Amino acid sequence: SRDGLSWQPLPAALRTGDPGAVDDDQIWTMSVTPRPDRPGWVMLYTALSSTDQGRVQRVAIAESDDLRHWRKRPDLPVIAADPQWYEADPASVGAVSWRDPKPLRIEDGYLATICAREATGPLPRRGCAGLLTSSDLEHWETQPPLFTPRRYWDLECPQLFRVESPAGPRWALVAARLKRGTTTAWVR
C-alpha cells in the first residue's frame, strides 16, 4: 500500500520449512524491524516444529532487502524459552508459550517482548511478558520476564511503547487477554 487504505495482495513472505526444519509444522505471528546499520529488514517469527508435534513455540529469524523477498536464517540460533525463568517443557501444560516477538530499538540495542509463561506459580496465572535483548537483531539473549501480573494464562502479543507525557517519558505495555477478549495497557 502507498496510502495505508488501498492494498495490493502479494505472495506469502514465508512458508513453513522443509521436513526437519524448526518451522516445518507452522509459522505464527511475526514482526519486522529495519536494520540500523545497513539497508534491509529483519523478521522475528514464531516457529513450530513437527518434531514436537507443534507443541513447542520458538522464535526464528528471516531477512529481506526489499520487504517482498525473504530469506530464512537457519545459520542463526533459534530463540527458545529458558527454563530458568519460563515454562520450557510441554509436559507441564501441553505446550510451550513462546511467541509473538515484538522488537523495539532502545538506545544502541534492542529488546523484544514475547508471549511467555513463568516457570513457577499457579498454572492458570503464569502468563507474562517475556523479554529478549540483542545488540544486532540477530543474536538474542533471554532475560527474566519484563512483566508478571500473575493473573492470566497468557498475555498475547505483548508490545512495549515509549509514551511522552508532561511528566516525562513513560513506558506502556499492551497485551491481549484472550480469556476475557480484551486488550489491556499497563503504564509505568
XYZ file of C-alpha atoms in Angstrom:
188
model
C 0.000 0.000 0.000
C 1.141 3.537 -0.696
C -1.560 5.187 1.384
C -2.490 2.621 4.061
C -6.040 2.397 2.688
C -5.778 0.556 -0.631
C -3.829 -2.701 -0.578
C -2.410 -5.000 -3.230
C -2.027 -8.699 -2.357
C 1.476 -10.127 -2.710
C 2.845 -13.679 -2.463
C 3.432 -15.079 1.022
C 6.519 -13.647 2.743
C 7.377 -17.017 4.338
C 6.114 -20.558 4.142
C 6.586 -23.467 6.510
C 10.002 -25.105 6.240
C 11.137 -28.386 4.769
C 10.779 -31.539 6.912
C 13.116 -31.323 9.896
C 13.256 -27.504 9.910
C 12.374 -25.619 13.092
C 9.295 -24.220 11.303
C 8.163 -27.302 9.344
C 4.819 -27.528 11.191
C 3.539 -23.942 11.442
C 4.528 -20.269 11.275
C 2.778 -17.776 13.525
C 2.975 -14.107 14.490
C 5.928 -12.131 13.190
C 7.378 -8.627 13.491
C 9.556 -6.736 11.020
C 12.245 -4.255 12.104
C 14.516 -2.106 9.903
C 18.251 -2.700 10.219
C 20.088 0.307 11.667
C 23.496 -0.444 10.160
C 22.662 -1.303 6.538
C 19.658 -1.399 4.193
C 17.179 -4.157 4.857
C 14.856 -5.628 7.441
C 14.827 -8.440 9.980
C 11.769 -10.541 10.781
C 11.358 -12.408 14.063
C 8.630 -15.033 13.743
C 7.060 -17.822 15.765
C 8.143 -21.270 14.535
C 6.621 -24.649 15.397
C 8.229 -27.975 14.507
C 6.610 -31.295 13.695
C 9.345 -32.932 15.816
C 7.492 -31.520 18.857
C 4.054 -32.120 17.300
C 3.737 -28.308 17.175
C 3.657 -28.092 20.987
C 6.826 -26.026 21.458
C 6.919 -22.448 20.199
C 10.272 -20.886 19.324
C 11.401 -17.700 17.603
C 13.255 -17.872 14.279
C 14.733 -15.154 12.066
C 14.399 -14.141 8.398
C 15.742 -11.113 6.499
C 14.864 -9.067 3.428
C 16.389 -6.324 1.313
C 13.067 -5.166 -0.192
C 10.225 -6.337 2.129
C 8.963 -8.673 -0.631
C 11.591 -11.392 -0.816
C 12.521 -13.022 2.483
C 15.356 -15.424 3.364
C 15.189 -17.588 6.456
C 18.349 -17.568 8.559
C 18.888 -21.194 9.687
C 22.513 -20.224 10.447
C 21.308 -18.107 13.386
C 20.330 -19.646 16.722
C 16.639 -20.245 17.261
C 15.418 -18.460 20.378
C 13.784 -20.826 22.871
C 12.256 -20.351 26.309
C 14.886 -20.520 29.067
C 13.697 -22.918 31.825
C 15.437 -20.744 34.408
C 12.552 -18.234 34.088
C 9.967 -19.689 31.709
C 7.922 -22.846 31.101
C 10.050 -24.738 28.575
C 8.752 -28.322 28.746
C 5.422 -29.100 27.062
C 4.798 -31.936 29.553
C 3.732 -29.471 32.262
C 0.745 -27.901 30.453
C 0.703 -29.499 26.989
C 2.516 -26.729 25.085
C 5.229 -24.108 25.484
C 4.078 -20.497 25.066
C 6.959 -18.573 23.456
C 5.522 -16.487 20.631
C 4.561 -13.103 19.194
C 8.011 -11.423 19.279
C 7.847 -7.615 19.172
C 11.276 -5.925 18.897
C 11.874 -2.311 19.896
C 15.002 -0.203 19.374
C 16.375 1.057 22.702
C 19.437 3.332 22.580
C 22.131 1.246 20.861
C 20.378 -2.114 21.105
C 17.029 -3.887 21.003
C 14.640 -5.561 23.325
C 11.747 -7.768 22.333
C 8.680 -8.649 24.318
C 7.265 -12.125 23.887
C 4.176 -14.067 24.987
C 5.533 -16.461 27.611
C 4.685 -18.224 30.869
C 6.654 -18.131 34.109
C 8.392 -21.340 35.181
C 6.687 -21.406 38.591
C 3.435 -20.375 40.234
C -0.189 -21.464 39.908
C -0.686 -22.878 36.382
C -3.578 -20.604 35.353
C -1.651 -17.469 36.429
C 1.773 -17.884 34.829
C 1.175 -15.729 31.735
C 3.809 -12.996 31.441
C 5.572 -10.678 29.026
C 8.883 -12.384 28.379
C 11.963 -10.369 27.464
C 14.772 -10.778 24.936
C 17.715 -8.424 24.296
C 20.029 -8.013 21.298
C 22.668 -5.631 20.015
C 22.286 -6.611 16.336
C 18.760 -8.068 15.723
C 20.358 -11.454 15.008
C 21.753 -12.767 18.302
C 19.264 -12.640 21.167
C 19.601 -13.343 24.880
C 16.720 -14.427 27.060
C 16.182 -12.265 30.147
C 13.883 -12.616 33.169
C 10.248 -11.654 32.472
C 9.524 -7.977 31.874
C 6.052 -8.127 33.421
C 4.474 -10.794 35.640
C 0.913 -9.868 36.651
C 0.251 -13.411 37.934
C -3.388 -13.183 36.853
C -3.637 -14.637 33.313
C -2.928 -17.803 31.348
C -1.178 -15.834 28.559
C -0.542 -12.231 27.581
C -0.975 -12.387 23.801
C 1.171 -10.195 21.541
C 2.742 -8.085 24.309
C 4.225 -4.881 22.930
C 6.158 -2.150 24.695
C 5.809 1.548 23.771
C 7.578 4.663 24.975
C 4.967 7.324 25.737
C 5.812 11.002 26.082
C 3.865 12.713 28.848
C 4.027 16.134 30.569
C 5.760 14.388 33.488
C 8.395 12.910 31.178
C 8.755 9.654 29.260
C 6.843 6.624 30.464
C 6.501 3.067 29.254
C 3.281 1.322 28.263
C 2.894 -2.417 27.772
C -0.097 -3.516 25.714
C -1.276 -7.140 25.513
C -4.415 -9.105 24.710
C -6.116 -11.248 27.322
C -7.980 -13.825 25.256
C -9.982 -15.396 28.069
C -11.624 -12.006 28.594
C -11.470 -10.939 24.941
C -9.866 -7.616 25.809
C -6.667 -5.694 25.251
C -5.084 -4.062 28.292
C -2.383 -1.444 28.752
C -0.162 -1.154 31.787
C 1.745 2.111 32.236
C 4.903 2.646 34.235
